[in-house]
XYZ file of C-alpha atoms in Angstrom:
554
model
C 128.147 151.239 37.547
C 125.769 151.297 40.517
C 122.047 151.063 40.070
C 119.761 152.111 42.934
C 116.083 151.298 43.081
C 113.651 153.506 44.936
C 110.079 152.858 45.908
C 107.923 155.408 44.119
C 104.597 156.540 45.494
C 101.496 154.938 44.055
C 103.044 151.489 43.877
C 104.992 152.116 40.638
C 107.761 149.781 41.885
C 106.048 146.399 42.140
C 109.089 144.529 43.517
C 109.821 147.007 46.291
C 107.603 145.298 48.885
C 109.141 141.940 48.128
C 112.625 143.386 48.524
C 111.797 144.886 51.911
C 110.209 141.637 53.075
C 113.283 139.721 51.907
C 115.520 142.170 53.748
C 113.535 141.733 56.967
C 113.702 137.955 56.554
C 117.472 138.120 56.130
C 117.782 140.202 59.260
C 115.651 137.689 61.162
C 117.803 134.860 59.835
C 121.029 136.560 60.892
C 119.731 137.305 64.387
C 118.353 133.788 64.760
C 121.617 132.190 63.665
C 123.513 134.367 66.119
C 121.230 133.368 68.998
C 121.292 129.675 68.037
C 125.063 129.583 67.816
C 125.301 131.328 71.159
C 122.813 128.894 72.727
C 124.878 125.826 71.756
C 128.167 127.299 72.975
C 129.898 126.172 76.131
C 130.236 128.637 79.051
C 133.782 129.666 78.090
C 132.832 130.448 74.489
C 129.807 132.394 75.705
C 132.061 134.552 77.827
C 134.440 135.144 74.939
C 131.528 135.996 72.630
C 129.405 138.283 74.794
C 131.249 138.565 78.122
C 128.453 136.661 79.818
C 129.760 135.402 83.143
C 129.001 131.654 83.563
C 126.954 131.990 86.739
C 125.334 128.596 86.388
C 128.733 126.897 86.086
C 130.050 128.755 89.133
C 126.927 127.872 91.120
C 127.159 124.187 90.141
C 130.791 123.991 91.269
C 129.956 125.719 94.550
C 126.873 123.542 94.974
C 128.893 120.331 94.544
C 131.146 121.329 97.443
C 128.333 122.538 99.704
C 125.855 119.730 99.033
C 128.514 117.041 99.455
C 129.673 118.578 102.733
C 126.084 118.816 103.920
C 125.491 115.167 103.038
C 128.606 114.053 104.929
C 127.549 115.924 108.071
C 124.042 114.500 107.914
C 125.343 111.004 107.125
C 127.513 110.960 110.242
C 124.538 112.070 112.328
C 122.246 109.506 110.692
C 124.738 106.722 111.400
C 124.430 107.456 115.117
C 120.654 107.177 114.867
C 120.727 103.870 112.954
C 123.358 102.312 115.219
C 121.380 103.325 118.329
C 118.249 101.636 116.949
C 120.083 98.440 115.992
C 121.972 98.167 119.274
C 118.769 98.613 121.280
C 117.013 95.933 119.217
C 119.819 93.465 119.981
C 119.728 94.464 123.656
C 115.952 93.905 123.811
C 116.297 90.408 122.353
C 118.878 89.478 124.994
C 116.759 91.026 127.740
C 113.345 89.553 126.934
C 113.952 86.333 124.972
C 114.946 83.437 127.174
C 117.807 81.403 125.768
C 118.481 83.803 122.905
C 121.801 82.822 121.327
C 122.580 86.178 119.764
C 121.792 85.011 116.225
C 118.307 84.686 114.727
C 117.432 81.176 113.629
C 115.753 82.245 110.380
C 113.202 84.992 109.927
C 112.328 84.410 113.602
C 114.531 84.925 116.657
C 114.232 81.583 118.467
C 111.825 78.686 119.063
C 110.479 76.367 121.781
C 109.347 72.746 121.551
C 107.652 71.927 124.857
C 104.770 73.388 126.831
C 106.993 74.092 129.807
C 109.460 76.018 127.621
C 106.575 78.085 126.255
C 105.349 78.939 129.779
C 108.896 79.734 130.922
C 109.467 82.052 127.963
C 106.229 83.971 128.557
C 106.823 84.443 132.292
C 110.466 85.326 131.582
C 109.290 88.315 129.537
C 107.006 89.432 132.376
C 109.731 89.102 134.990
C 112.305 90.951 132.909
C 109.845 93.763 132.238
C 109.125 94.051 135.959
C 112.780 94.514 136.943
C 113.877 96.396 133.810
C 115.371 99.389 135.631
C 117.529 97.121 137.777
C 118.986 94.991 134.978
C 119.155 97.229 131.898
C 122.419 98.906 130.946
C 120.736 101.569 128.811
C 118.755 104.717 129.548
C 115.423 102.915 129.357
C 112.178 103.637 131.140
C 108.494 102.734 131.076
C 106.022 104.598 128.926
C 103.701 106.881 130.886
C 99.934 107.395 130.548
C 99.028 104.114 132.195
C 100.489 101.834 129.539
C 102.045 98.535 130.496
C 102.644 94.991 129.345
C 99.792 93.861 127.081
C 99.402 90.107 126.597
C 96.922 88.769 124.050
C 96.232 85.149 123.153
C 94.411 84.122 119.983
C 92.922 80.643 119.761
C 90.264 78.604 118.028
C 86.906 78.323 119.729
C 86.386 75.119 121.646
C 84.860 72.254 119.732
C 82.771 69.429 121.026
C 85.808 67.213 121.584
C 89.576 67.147 121.270
C 90.471 66.656 117.600
C 91.617 63.111 116.883
C 93.921 61.951 114.159
C 91.210 60.476 111.991
C 88.183 62.638 112.831
C 89.225 66.213 113.615
C 86.518 68.451 115.038
C 87.666 72.079 114.740
C 85.788 75.368 115.033
C 87.756 77.644 112.668
C 86.366 80.840 114.212
C 88.837 82.476 116.576
C 88.655 84.399 119.821
C 91.157 86.815 121.339
C 91.608 87.538 125.057
C 93.922 90.246 126.409
C 95.297 91.291 129.770
C 97.338 94.386 130.712
C 99.982 94.267 133.461
C 101.065 97.753 134.525
C 104.497 98.354 136.071
C 102.907 99.468 139.341
C 100.876 96.260 139.534
C 103.880 94.070 138.788
C 105.746 95.698 141.689
C 102.816 95.101 144.098
C 101.769 92.111 146.154
C 98.948 91.012 143.842
C 101.286 90.031 141.026
C 101.212 86.316 141.823
C 97.416 86.319 141.812
C 97.272 87.690 138.276
C 99.987 85.387 137.006
C 98.171 82.377 138.396
C 94.856 83.345 136.803
C 93.085 81.147 134.271
C 94.263 83.442 131.485
C 97.657 81.745 131.518
C 96.198 78.234 131.250
C 96.968 77.676 127.584
C 95.348 74.901 125.561
C 98.027 74.408 122.977
C 95.954 72.209 120.651
C 93.787 75.252 119.818
C 96.274 78.056 120.528
C 97.174 80.149 117.460
C 99.512 82.741 118.930
C 100.423 84.709 122.030
C 101.409 88.322 121.459
C 103.171 90.391 124.126
C 103.566 94.109 123.411
C 105.019 96.913 125.486
C 106.468 100.377 124.960
C 109.718 101.712 126.383
C 111.434 105.079 126.210
C 115.103 105.907 125.868
C 117.516 108.781 125.272
C 120.492 108.682 122.882
C 123.298 110.386 124.770
C 126.016 109.465 122.277
C 125.034 112.416 120.073
C 126.390 114.756 122.756
C 129.916 113.537 121.992
C 129.299 114.529 118.359
C 128.245 117.998 119.598
C 124.594 117.441 118.787
C 121.487 117.676 120.913
C 120.199 114.254 122.083
C 117.124 112.518 120.675
C 114.372 110.823 122.649
C 113.145 107.441 121.421
C 109.967 105.426 121.901
C 110.358 101.672 121.316
C 107.191 99.709 120.535
C 108.262 96.111 121.117
C 106.205 93.062 120.154
C 107.022 89.429 120.985
C 104.924 86.872 119.119
C 104.734 83.167 119.983
C 103.509 81.752 116.659
C 101.755 78.370 116.831
C 99.722 78.629 113.604
C 101.299 75.538 112.059
C 100.700 73.334 115.169
C 103.770 71.369 114.117
C 105.219 70.994 117.617
C 107.448 74.041 117.132
C 106.467 77.512 118.344
C 108.425 80.244 116.572
C 109.193 83.350 118.617
C 109.309 86.593 116.652
C 110.628 89.865 118.061
C 109.772 93.160 116.388
C 110.766 96.632 117.541
C 109.337 99.774 115.922
C 111.333 102.870 116.816
C 109.843 106.336 116.859
C 112.065 109.375 117.381
C 110.337 112.012 119.456
C 111.116 115.538 120.529
C 112.721 115.708 123.962
C 110.537 117.914 126.138
C 111.923 120.267 128.770
C 115.497 119.168 128.244
C 118.296 121.143 129.864
C 121.951 120.627 128.929
C 124.778 122.576 130.524
C 127.389 124.054 128.197
C 127.048 126.299 125.152
C 129.128 124.207 122.732
C 126.137 122.190 121.532
C 124.010 125.259 120.896
C 126.780 127.029 118.967
C 127.539 123.960 116.855
C 123.856 123.538 116.010
C 123.609 127.216 115.069
C 126.611 126.978 112.718
C 125.130 123.958 110.943
C 121.756 125.711 110.569
C 123.485 128.733 109.018
C 125.385 126.464 106.618
C 122.132 124.747 105.605
C 120.644 128.192 104.965
C 123.482 129.020 102.539
C 122.906 125.689 100.765
C 119.235 126.592 100.291
C 120.144 130.027 98.894
C 122.673 128.494 96.491
C 120.178 125.908 95.231
C 117.456 128.547 94.963
C 119.687 130.723 92.759
C 120.603 127.694 90.632
C 116.922 126.772 90.337
C 115.979 130.254 89.135
C 118.801 130.450 86.570
C 118.155 126.963 85.166
C 114.402 127.562 84.974
C 115.066 130.825 83.152
C 117.353 129.005 80.698
C 114.669 126.391 80.002
C 112.075 129.094 79.314
C 114.441 131.025 77.017
C 115.293 127.809 75.157
C 111.617 127.093 74.531
C 111.157 130.626 73.198
C 114.195 130.208 70.942
C 112.793 126.940 69.642
C 109.499 128.628 68.822
C 111.365 131.341 66.890
C 113.243 128.698 64.931
C 110.050 126.753 64.163
C 108.221 129.882 63.009
C 111.152 131.030 60.870
C 111.505 127.624 59.238
C 107.804 127.567 58.481
C 107.911 131.100 57.059
C 111.001 130.720 54.868
C 111.002 127.051 53.853
C 107.279 126.336 54.291
C 107.839 123.115 56.235
C 107.867 121.983 59.844
C 110.930 121.292 61.964
C 111.581 117.610 62.710
C 111.084 116.115 66.155
C 114.831 115.518 66.529
C 115.619 119.193 65.969
C 112.877 120.222 68.380
C 114.360 118.016 71.091
C 117.746 119.695 70.655
C 116.305 122.670 72.545
C 115.142 120.573 75.508
C 118.165 120.576 77.804
C 117.899 117.450 79.910
C 120.764 118.578 82.103
C 118.843 121.671 83.159
C 115.852 119.509 84.030
C 118.130 117.264 86.095
C 119.583 120.277 87.905
C 116.096 121.655 88.606
C 114.991 118.331 90.116
C 118.194 118.179 92.145
C 117.706 121.738 93.428
C 114.109 121.069 94.483
C 115.139 117.905 96.330
C 118.095 119.639 97.983
C 115.966 122.561 99.162
C 113.308 120.219 100.555
C 115.900 117.962 102.192
C 117.756 120.939 103.682
C 114.564 122.303 105.220
C 113.845 118.887 106.741
C 117.440 118.690 107.988
C 117.133 122.089 109.670
C 113.916 120.981 111.366
C 115.584 117.745 112.491
C 118.565 119.681 113.794
C 116.219 121.960 115.734
C 114.484 118.793 117.091
C 111.128 119.784 115.585
C 110.985 116.798 113.184
C 112.426 113.283 113.191
C 112.078 112.265 109.520
C 115.625 110.939 109.155
C 114.798 108.427 106.411
C 112.917 110.899 104.208
C 115.645 113.501 104.620
C 118.426 111.025 103.806
C 116.630 109.892 100.630
C 116.166 113.484 99.439
C 119.721 114.591 100.194
C 121.299 111.387 98.885
C 119.390 111.460 95.589
C 120.015 115.169 95.072
C 123.753 114.686 95.642
C 123.721 111.875 93.077
C 122.066 114.171 90.532
C 124.516 116.988 91.288
C 127.528 114.809 90.575
C 125.924 113.303 87.466
C 125.260 116.843 86.240
C 129.009 117.471 86.094
C 129.086 115.273 82.984
C 127.286 118.077 81.131
C 130.349 120.296 81.245
C 132.705 117.462 80.348
C 130.444 116.740 77.390
C 131.473 120.004 75.725
C 134.818 118.381 74.957
C 134.821 115.782 72.218
C 137.238 113.486 74.058
C 134.946 113.181 77.107
C 131.704 113.076 75.160
C 131.788 109.425 74.098
C 129.989 108.117 77.200
C 127.033 110.484 76.821
C 126.599 109.884 73.100
C 126.932 106.105 73.487
C 124.251 106.074 76.184
C 121.943 108.199 74.042
C 122.432 106.014 70.964
C 122.110 102.650 72.728
C 119.288 103.463 75.158
C 116.303 102.765 72.820
C 117.722 99.434 71.668
C 118.699 98.447 75.208
C 115.200 99.177 76.544
C 113.548 97.082 73.826
C 116.022 94.276 74.447
C 115.427 94.385 78.230
C 111.662 94.107 77.695
C 112.128 90.846 75.794
C 114.745 89.483 78.204
C 112.568 90.494 81.153
C 109.809 88.164 80.038
C 112.205 85.205 80.142
C 113.583 86.400 83.483
C 110.100 86.603 85.035
C 109.315 83.110 83.753
C 112.383 81.694 85.483
C 111.529 83.674 88.638
C 108.031 82.242 88.988
C 109.159 78.738 88.063
C 111.987 78.748 90.623
C 109.705 80.072 93.362
C 107.036 77.418 92.809
C 109.305 74.397 92.396
C 112.413 75.156 94.492
C 110.849 77.389 97.171
C 110.183 74.591 99.713
C 113.696 73.154 99.281
C 116.009 76.181 98.951
C 116.233 79.265 101.174
C 117.121 81.497 98.215
C 113.851 80.627 96.472
C 111.445 81.106 99.392
C 109.771 84.257 98.007
C 109.658 86.097 94.700
C 111.899 88.946 95.813
C 114.608 86.547 97.004
C 114.359 84.512 93.792
C 114.797 87.631 91.637
C 117.858 88.683 93.661
C 119.355 85.183 93.484
C 118.934 84.973 89.704
C 120.408 88.449 89.244
C 123.448 87.347 91.271
C 123.800 84.292 89.055
C 123.759 86.472 85.940
C 126.726 88.391 87.388
C 128.524 85.177 88.317
C 128.109 85.556 92.088
C 127.484 82.737 94.583
C 127.054 80.039 91.952
C 128.458 77.093 93.904
C 126.439 77.921 97.048
C 123.231 78.069 95.010
C 123.903 74.623 93.586
C 125.069 73.118 96.876
C 122.262 74.355 99.160
C 119.470 72.530 97.372
C 118.038 69.872 99.689
C 118.128 66.327 98.296
C 114.836 65.291 99.899
C 113.266 64.736 96.501
C 115.323 63.251 93.670
C 112.876 64.646 91.122
C 113.176 68.193 92.457
C 116.972 67.876 92.749
C 117.204 66.818 89.092
C 114.893 69.632 88.043
C 116.998 72.159 89.972
C 120.094 71.164 87.990
C 118.302 71.543 84.663
C 116.775 74.825 85.842
C 120.052 76.403 87.011
C 122.197 75.165 84.113
C 119.697 76.358 81.498
C 119.348 79.761 83.179
C 123.115 80.311 83.400
C 123.747 79.219 79.798
C 120.880 81.295 78.425
C 121.530 84.526 80.317
C 125.329 84.601 80.636
C 126.369 83.136 77.308
C 123.566 84.515 75.139
C 121.472 87.345 76.587
C 124.292 89.106 78.442
C 126.577 88.822 75.411
C 123.895 90.311 73.158
C 123.340 93.099 75.683
C 127.024 94.013 75.594
C 127.020 93.760 71.799
C 124.270 96.390 71.544
C 126.303 98.878 73.574
C 129.501 98.032 71.659
C 127.711 98.572 68.357
C 126.495 101.989 69.495
C 130.022 102.880 70.619
C 131.508 101.889 67.258
C 128.861 103.936 65.456
C 129.669 107.014 67.543
C 133.398 106.626 66.931
C 132.782 106.348 63.182
C 130.563 109.438 63.223
C 133.205 111.400 65.131
C 135.720 110.625 62.412
C 133.524 111.049 59.327
C 130.943 113.474 60.670
C 127.476 113.093 62.168
C 124.308 112.949 60.129
C 123.297 116.519 59.381
C 119.791 117.593 60.326
C 117.987 120.791 59.329
C 119.305 122.508 62.432
C 122.890 121.495 61.654
C 122.585 122.673 58.055
C 121.066 125.944 59.195
C 124.004 126.618 61.536
C 126.717 125.711 59.028
C 126.803 129.170 57.484
C 126.902 131.114 60.734
C 130.618 130.812 61.391
C 131.236 134.492 60.540
C 128.415 135.904 62.660
C 129.627 138.861 64.695
C 128.517 139.425 68.264
C 127.441 142.578 69.910
C 130.423 142.744 72.270
C 134.089 142.566 71.451
C 136.370 139.991 72.915
C 138.505 140.978 75.863
C 140.548 139.077 78.354
C 139.227 135.697 79.377
C 138.997 134.724 83.081
C 141.056 131.865 84.452
C 138.079 129.509 84.527
C 137.740 129.763 80.734
C 141.374 129.111 79.868
C 140.513 125.648 78.551
C 139.819 126.506 74.914
C 138.400 124.125 72.362
C 139.442 123.800 68.782
C 137.249 125.946 66.569
C 136.904 123.073 64.130
C 135.053 121.042 66.752
C 132.235 123.544 67.231
C 130.032 122.197 64.465
C 130.762 118.517 64.985
C 128.209 117.901 67.692
C 125.422 119.929 69.194
C 125.533 119.265 72.907
C 122.320 119.968 74.752
């Protein structure tokens, strides 16, 4: 027997409104479950369910190939730039530093110990600068606009008497005198007059430093062999004779700042370079279009996911009269999409800079390499997202997610001990060990010790000038190694191992069910609006249907 209820006019069926509201709520629930199940599917299942072509997957695969190729091309070009800078710096040291052995003594290039050696080194720089075009093997030239060799000496003001050993009389205020020697003047007859002036009569007991600076220009022709247009360089060189310590040793520092400039009015015969540059610019344009399409699709997916989350929150509040937990809310925030968006923005920016560099309008090689290198890193890391859809390959991601909070808290505590050892080693061992001279070097040395690197050299290089410091260094190093390798590092590994064991146990017995998981349990029979047809070759890797509800991969 079938009983049908009808809504009579005048409200004579009190339960009719409730039935209609319940029917609408059921329809909302069915549609929401269908959309949620579809959202957490992998690209192949989405195609089988609604015939939605996985454009984002195709773009990511194409982007990996294009971005990696772009990075390789730019890396080869950047290597030429870096090698040209380094080779010129070495050449300048051999040209302008008298007696340079080819190897820096420490953080300075070389040193002198007598007044005559100091005078010889200063005049050697002047003489080499004067005959640069006759002795240099490179494409070097003087800077125009009246610039030349600038020599500045900084010294204490004269006191009433020469400082003695027991009663020093020093005026700590300083004075700086400078002289400029232009290339035209050095080639003239009045050169000897200037070099014999009182400016070069140095009083070493009050001399602080002598700084010689000059600018040179050069052209990198090796890029032509790589079918690229040449770059023009400006080298700002500075030679400093440092006598601040007044210890009888003057340290000579050489510093070269390189600025890549646009070559003006250049003319190169042959069309191979222009064609090669045009092809690379076109390729960079396709990379930008690919990343722009990926950026639009991923941004659209993020917006749709936020809308879907709002629907789920509203439905849960309407039907169950309670709020959705923070964990379930975060399931809709796809971190991989955010990573792809950041990667696309960096790739687009880096590609634009690369095109400008290729056209010789910009010379920001370092900024471009950082953008392209980081974006390529993010692109390859993003591949893990698609491997994560398969339970066998998902262990790494889940272990990192589970162990990250504990690892961060543990690193905060261990970092306090690490900083304590860093400051202690810098203060006590800094004057006696080259690896403890500054905080950055101390931190790097201790990190190497934690990984078991260079242990014997660290112990052996300590200077035995002070027995007390030598004994302290042994206690310091032994306690650090025992504490960090045998205890802290072992506990660090134990945290990750514990998270891994927990994930493996959950994969066998099932993960903890949240409200979102429970809500999706009953949607296995939801029908989709399109029927299944043939599956493309890219989606031939099918998953077991029993694995769909094990883990929600976002």
